[in-house]
Amino acid sequence: MNFEKMKEFMDRLTAWIIPGNSVSVCVNNEEVFKYQSGYADLENKIPMTEDKMLNIYSCSKVATVVAALQLYERGFFLLDDPLYDFIPEYKDMYIKTPEGRLEKASNPITLRHLFTMTSGLTYNLGSQHIKNLLAKDKNAGTLQIIKAFAREPISFEPGEKWQYSASHDVLAAVVEVISQKKFRDYVKENIFEPLGMKNSLYHNDTVRSKMAEQYTYVNSTVTDIVKLQSASENTGGGFIKKIEKSVSHVLTPEYDSGGAGITTTVGDYSKFVSALANGGIGQSGEQILSSHTIDLLRTPQVNIEELNGKGKSWKQLKGYDYGLGVRTLARKGESGTTGNVGEFGWGGAAGATVLVDPSENVSVFYAHHMLNPQEEYYQPRLRNVLYACLK
């Protein structure tokens, strides 16, 4: 293995528009390469270091689906169980048609729909019903907010299409209902602590002095972080702007965002990612998930273009299907990647990326800290560079 190409790629990104980045590569549960490039504080020229904490946004989703699948392994639910069995407020859902009419959904939202982003739910966590709740209770918790979210209409019949949404925030609330614990506590006790992840947490207000500065790349009128993640919006010149270190989807001090809530270091979250590449077994020997369940996690469930139409998938997902909360490589030729079929992972709105390849016991956790992260540029290139370094 020779990681000179990875080092050069990291440096090229930070010479471009990425303020600073960090990566950890593990093979057979051993870290074989780590590197940081650029700046944690661009204005003051403070270098990026491995101890800097970062908001990983939607890479949190990978931990959420693993947390839920731990309960699946214990027999608490089946994938096709209706969501209303756990949160009754989701029993009668209404679809908002393109004409603005409300029509009752024929089918219930199931847990499979939550895992696979086919629930019909939106990502509108600023909906009026949630606003009304927060006006009364600024410390509303996860389950309270998710119950309020149930009053919003869905976009289509559950299972009919793929739509990136707050489905995994709802899944976090299901974990709370089943476990009778706050979601943050469940994840800490069942993932973070067994894997020795001492620098990973929900709600970053106590660690902001340890964090890299957070930026956004401004070159369009788009400000929604989900839209900026799904398409690079890099249509010309722009500028890098320092922003607050908070995460907009963490709605209150008691709302544990399953979709975007984790703040961590690259080395710490890499322990979790590495476990997924090694049959669910961490570097300390603790097993957080069965290898059979990981195989289910990465089995294609949804072909996005078949559901939504040709060209309706994110460009960085070309050749990938969607499994239980992760992209999973299904058509290597179409993707143009040098990776192996079954490689899986996901990305985050500020540039974090999970890559797991159980066939070679290889994992990568990469991150930068800039909204409008340029996923369609760096993600496929990062994968190709990785495999060139391995052999």
XYZ file of C-alpha atoms in Angstrom:
391
model
C 0.000 0.000 0.000
C 1.199 3.448 -0.906
C -0.862 6.498 -0.018
C 1.106 9.190 -1.832
C -1.746 9.603 -4.313
C -4.178 10.166 -1.412
C -1.885 12.761 0.145
C -1.569 14.582 -3.183
C -5.350 14.498 -3.677
C -6.001 15.933 -0.212
C -3.518 18.730 -0.863
C -5.084 19.458 -4.231
C -8.517 19.854 -2.638
C -7.230 22.361 -0.098
C -5.374 24.258 -2.814
C -8.754 24.523 -4.574
C -11.686 25.716 -2.392
C -11.693 23.313 0.572
C -10.351 25.173 3.659
C -9.036 22.041 5.380
C -9.583 18.293 5.407
C -8.741 15.110 7.278
C -8.849 11.390 6.461
C -8.423 8.019 8.149
C -8.038 4.776 6.170
C -8.305 1.402 7.919
C -7.557 -2.076 6.590
C -8.374 -5.165 8.662
C -9.351 -2.891 11.557
C -5.971 -1.169 11.640
C -5.451 2.461 10.709
C -2.951 2.384 7.852
C -3.103 6.028 6.779
C -4.128 9.338 8.301
C -3.519 12.798 6.992
C -4.679 16.373 7.370
C -4.296 19.195 4.881
C -5.134 22.882 4.866
C -6.578 24.890 7.708
C -8.973 24.421 10.594
C -9.124 28.233 10.732
C -8.550 29.713 7.310
C -8.424 33.348 8.380
C -5.835 32.802 11.105
C -3.916 30.100 9.205
C -4.327 27.526 11.982
C -3.580 24.093 10.444
C -6.092 21.272 10.400
C -5.065 18.662 12.978
C -6.395 15.218 13.800
C -7.900 16.339 17.126
C -10.204 18.938 15.546
C -13.880 18.152 15.946
C -16.267 18.483 13.011
C -20.003 18.409 12.356
C -20.576 15.375 10.157
C -24.229 16.085 9.313
C -25.738 13.212 7.298
C -22.898 10.804 8.035
C -24.771 10.627 11.351
C -27.417 8.673 9.445
C -25.111 5.657 9.216
C -24.941 5.473 13.018
C -28.726 5.909 13.205
C -29.526 2.988 10.922
C -26.975 0.819 12.760
C -28.582 1.748 16.097
C -31.994 0.794 14.734
C -30.696 -2.464 13.227
C -29.297 -3.454 16.605
C -32.913 -3.481 17.815
C -33.960 -5.326 14.654
C -31.411 -8.022 15.539
C -33.023 -8.342 18.967
C -36.441 -8.973 17.446
C -38.117 -5.694 18.316
C -39.388 -5.070 14.784
C -39.506 -6.271 11.203
C -38.767 -3.952 8.314
C -42.340 -3.998 7.046
C -43.914 -3.161 10.402
C -45.991 0.021 10.173
C -44.495 3.104 11.760
C -47.746 3.757 13.639
C -47.121 0.648 15.754
C -44.397 2.704 17.445
C -45.592 6.288 16.944
C -49.413 6.241 16.583
C -49.489 9.808 15.256
C -48.350 8.392 11.895
C -51.406 6.159 11.434
C -53.397 8.372 9.072
C -51.149 10.246 6.665
C -52.234 12.606 3.922
C -50.543 13.246 0.590
C -50.283 16.776 -0.752
C -50.896 16.581 -4.486
C -49.136 18.873 -6.989
C -52.404 20.810 -7.173
C -52.339 21.372 -3.418
C -55.156 18.953 -2.486
C -54.839 16.598 0.485
C -55.635 12.948 -0.190
C -55.446 10.167 2.370
C -52.568 7.754 1.738
C -53.653 4.227 0.837
C -50.703 2.547 2.534
C -48.981 3.117 5.867
C -45.393 4.261 6.242
C -43.319 1.248 7.281
C -39.935 1.096 8.964
C -38.477 -0.076 5.644
C -39.739 3.161 4.092
C -37.870 5.134 6.782
C -34.630 3.218 6.242
C -34.815 3.580 2.448
C -36.026 7.210 2.166
C -39.223 6.093 0.422
C -41.600 7.257 3.178
C -42.870 10.320 1.335
C -41.741 12.491 4.233
C -39.992 15.782 3.482
C -36.986 17.494 5.061
C -39.098 20.453 6.164
C -38.154 20.561 9.841
C -39.162 24.219 9.791
C -42.794 23.291 9.205
C -45.520 25.312 10.878
C -46.550 22.512 13.243
C -42.971 22.211 14.517
C -42.723 25.999 14.805
C -45.917 26.044 16.859
C -44.499 23.397 19.209
C -41.197 25.217 19.630
C -43.018 28.481 20.371
C -44.556 26.729 23.374
C -41.526 24.630 24.369
C -38.021 25.671 23.313
C -36.654 22.454 24.830
C -38.981 20.031 23.070
C -37.439 16.581 22.769
C -36.960 14.192 19.876
C -40.235 12.312 20.189
C -42.291 15.491 20.763
C -40.947 17.087 17.595
C -41.328 13.938 15.521
C -44.956 13.646 16.646
C -45.539 17.239 15.520
C -43.859 16.375 12.199
C -46.505 13.674 11.664
C -49.093 16.405 11.084
C -47.336 17.519 7.902
C -48.549 16.028 4.599
C -46.284 13.618 2.780
C -45.228 13.996 -0.853
C -46.344 10.682 -2.329
C -47.690 7.244 -1.539
C -45.138 5.475 0.719
C -42.816 3.292 -1.354
C -43.674 5.053 -4.617
C -40.531 7.219 -4.916
C -37.176 7.973 -3.296
C -36.928 11.349 -1.580
C -34.157 12.477 0.753
C -35.936 13.453 3.925
C -36.071 13.494 7.714
C -36.918 9.770 7.673
C -33.871 8.935 9.793
C -34.809 11.568 12.371
C -38.100 9.694 12.654
C -36.152 6.427 12.894
C -34.203 7.894 15.829
C -37.529 8.542 17.554
C -38.482 4.889 16.964
C -35.238 3.869 18.686
C -36.254 6.056 21.630
C -39.689 4.433 21.838
C -38.305 0.895 21.740
C -35.318 1.440 24.014
C -37.053 3.859 26.408
C -33.881 5.957 26.343
C -32.914 9.268 24.800
C -31.492 8.554 21.377
C -28.142 10.155 22.283
C -27.863 7.872 25.323
C -28.749 4.765 23.331
C -26.083 5.501 20.707
C -23.495 6.350 23.341
C -24.102 3.116 25.267
C -24.412 0.801 22.267
C -22.033 2.253 19.663
C -19.723 4.962 20.999
C -18.683 3.360 24.288
C -18.206 -0.221 22.990
C -15.973 1.104 20.203
C -13.975 3.438 22.444
C -15.292 6.567 20.688
C -14.593 9.157 23.363
C -14.773 12.182 21.061
C -18.188 11.595 19.486
C -21.353 13.220 20.765
C -24.681 14.823 19.972
C -25.107 18.559 20.722
C -21.779 20.300 20.234
C -22.220 23.361 22.471
C -19.743 22.000 25.058
C -16.952 21.304 22.537
C -17.058 24.251 20.146
C -13.645 25.474 21.285
C -12.224 22.144 20.052
C -13.904 22.365 16.650
C -12.529 23.427 13.318
C -14.184 26.566 12.014
C -17.225 25.847 9.862
C -17.561 27.444 6.431
C -19.891 27.560 3.469
C -19.013 27.995 -0.181
C -21.221 30.789 -1.522
C -21.726 30.862 -5.273
C -25.490 30.705 -5.775
C -28.723 31.812 -4.180
C -29.326 28.310 -2.791
C -29.012 28.194 1.010
C -30.817 24.969 1.920
C -28.128 22.557 3.131
C -29.889 19.475 1.740
C -30.051 20.973 -1.766
C -26.420 22.058 -1.499
C -25.417 18.509 -0.590
C -27.344 16.820 -3.383
C -25.879 19.075 -6.090
C -22.591 20.917 -5.887
C -24.049 24.236 -7.075
C -20.583 25.070 -8.351
C -21.636 27.109 -11.365
C -18.810 29.635 -11.365
C -16.936 31.931 -9.048
C -17.766 32.174 -5.396
C -16.277 32.778 -1.999
C -15.759 30.909 1.261
C -17.686 32.318 4.222
C -17.157 31.469 7.884
C -20.416 30.531 9.631
C -21.552 29.428 13.074
C -20.527 25.960 14.277
C -24.117 25.007 15.050
C -26.170 22.549 12.954
C -29.498 23.929 11.768
C -31.231 20.529 11.988
C -30.495 20.243 15.720
C -33.682 22.057 16.647
C -33.430 22.197 20.460
C -31.035 21.141 23.242
C -33.194 18.031 23.654
C -33.670 17.145 19.994
C -31.255 14.360 19.062
C -31.029 14.554 15.282
C -30.714 11.086 13.803
C -30.086 12.672 10.439
C -27.432 15.246 11.262
C -26.579 15.363 14.954
C -23.084 13.957 15.498
C -19.960 16.017 16.120
C -16.735 14.000 16.198
C -13.123 13.753 15.098
C -12.139 11.893 11.941
C -10.104 9.358 13.915
C -12.946 8.685 16.335
C -15.701 8.124 13.771
C -13.268 6.047 11.760
C -13.461 3.439 14.539
C -17.163 3.030 13.831
C -16.697 2.947 10.062
C -13.919 0.378 10.390
C -16.148 -1.906 12.463
C -18.672 -1.990 9.607
C -15.914 -3.150 7.243
C -14.976 -5.982 9.597
C -18.194 -7.840 10.300
C -19.383 -5.355 12.912
C -16.368 -5.997 15.139
C -14.460 -2.975 16.392
C -10.758 -2.545 16.988
C -11.262 -3.463 20.649
C -13.045 -6.709 19.747
C -16.553 -5.497 20.620
C -19.254 -6.463 18.112
C -21.894 -3.814 17.441
C -23.727 -5.555 14.574
C -23.797 -8.978 12.943
C -22.024 -9.408 9.621
C -25.296 -10.818 8.260
C -27.108 -7.616 9.204
C -24.380 -5.534 7.572
C -24.929 -7.558 4.393
C -28.638 -6.689 4.599
C -27.773 -3.033 5.248
C -25.804 -2.854 1.999
C -28.152 -4.963 -0.139
C -29.805 -2.772 -2.792
C -33.369 -1.904 -1.844
C -34.120 0.983 -4.190
C -32.951 1.862 -7.688
C -33.507 5.607 -7.499
C -33.690 6.147 -11.252
C -36.210 3.331 -11.689
C -38.470 4.941 -9.071
C -37.903 8.619 -9.842
C -36.999 8.552 -13.541
C -33.814 8.647 -15.581
C -31.433 11.377 -14.496
C -33.251 11.933 -11.196
C -30.481 10.520 -9.003
C -27.604 12.532 -7.523
C -24.645 12.574 -9.904
C -22.241 11.152 -7.305
C -24.582 8.143 -6.949
C -24.267 7.018 -10.555
C -24.143 3.200 -10.555
C -25.277 3.059 -6.932
C -28.559 1.857 -5.465
C -29.845 2.728 -2.009
C -29.808 0.148 0.762
C -30.970 0.564 4.350
C -29.802 4.151 4.741
C -26.648 3.924 2.641
C -25.605 4.125 -0.989
C -24.433 0.724 -2.220
C -22.442 0.070 -5.399
C -24.573 -2.052 -7.726
C -23.336 -1.383 -11.270
C -19.582 -0.905 -11.353
C -19.362 -0.150 -15.055
C -22.023 2.534 -14.880
C -20.419 4.156 -11.851
C -16.959 4.360 -13.393
C -15.444 3.605 -10.001
C -12.602 1.186 -9.328
C -14.319 0.006 -6.132
C -16.022 -3.318 -5.496
C -19.716 -4.085 -5.863
C -21.225 -3.853 -2.385
C -19.057 -0.937 -1.256
C -21.333 1.344 0.737
C -21.526 4.556 2.713
C -22.928 8.063 2.740
C -21.900 11.725 2.840
C -22.650 14.784 4.928
C -23.665 18.350 4.126
C -20.303 19.837 5.184
C -18.138 17.275 3.418
C -17.846 14.209 5.656
C -17.852 10.875 3.814
C -18.203 7.256 4.937
C -16.824 4.531 2.637
C -16.976 0.860 3.656
C -15.833 -2.155 1.616
C -16.321 -5.409 3.554
C -14.950 -7.478 0.656
C -11.476 -6.085 1.402
C -12.053 -5.091 5.065
C -11.344 -1.503 3.997
C -12.884 1.664 5.375
C -12.385 5.386 4.886
C -13.675 8.291 6.858
C -12.919 11.618 5.231
C -14.155 15.070 6.242
C -13.923 18.719 5.541
C -16.063 21.413 7.187
C -17.693 23.410 4.400
C -21.362 23.480 3.433
C -21.916 23.257 -0.315
C -19.275 20.540 -0.036
C -18.795 19.707 -3.746
C -19.753 16.045 -3.281
C -20.123 15.250 -6.961
C -16.535 16.380 -7.489
C -14.568 14.939 -4.586
C -16.507 11.785 -3.641
C -16.006 9.704 -6.810
C -12.423 10.898 -7.104
C -11.719 9.988 -3.470
C -12.944 6.436 -4.093
C -10.778 5.985 -7.164
C -7.706 7.377 -5.401
C -8.290 5.029 -2.453
C -8.291 1.855 -4.535
C -5.230 3.004 -6.465
C -3.406 3.314 -3.124
C -4.329 -0.154 -1.882
C -2.652 -2.260 -4.564
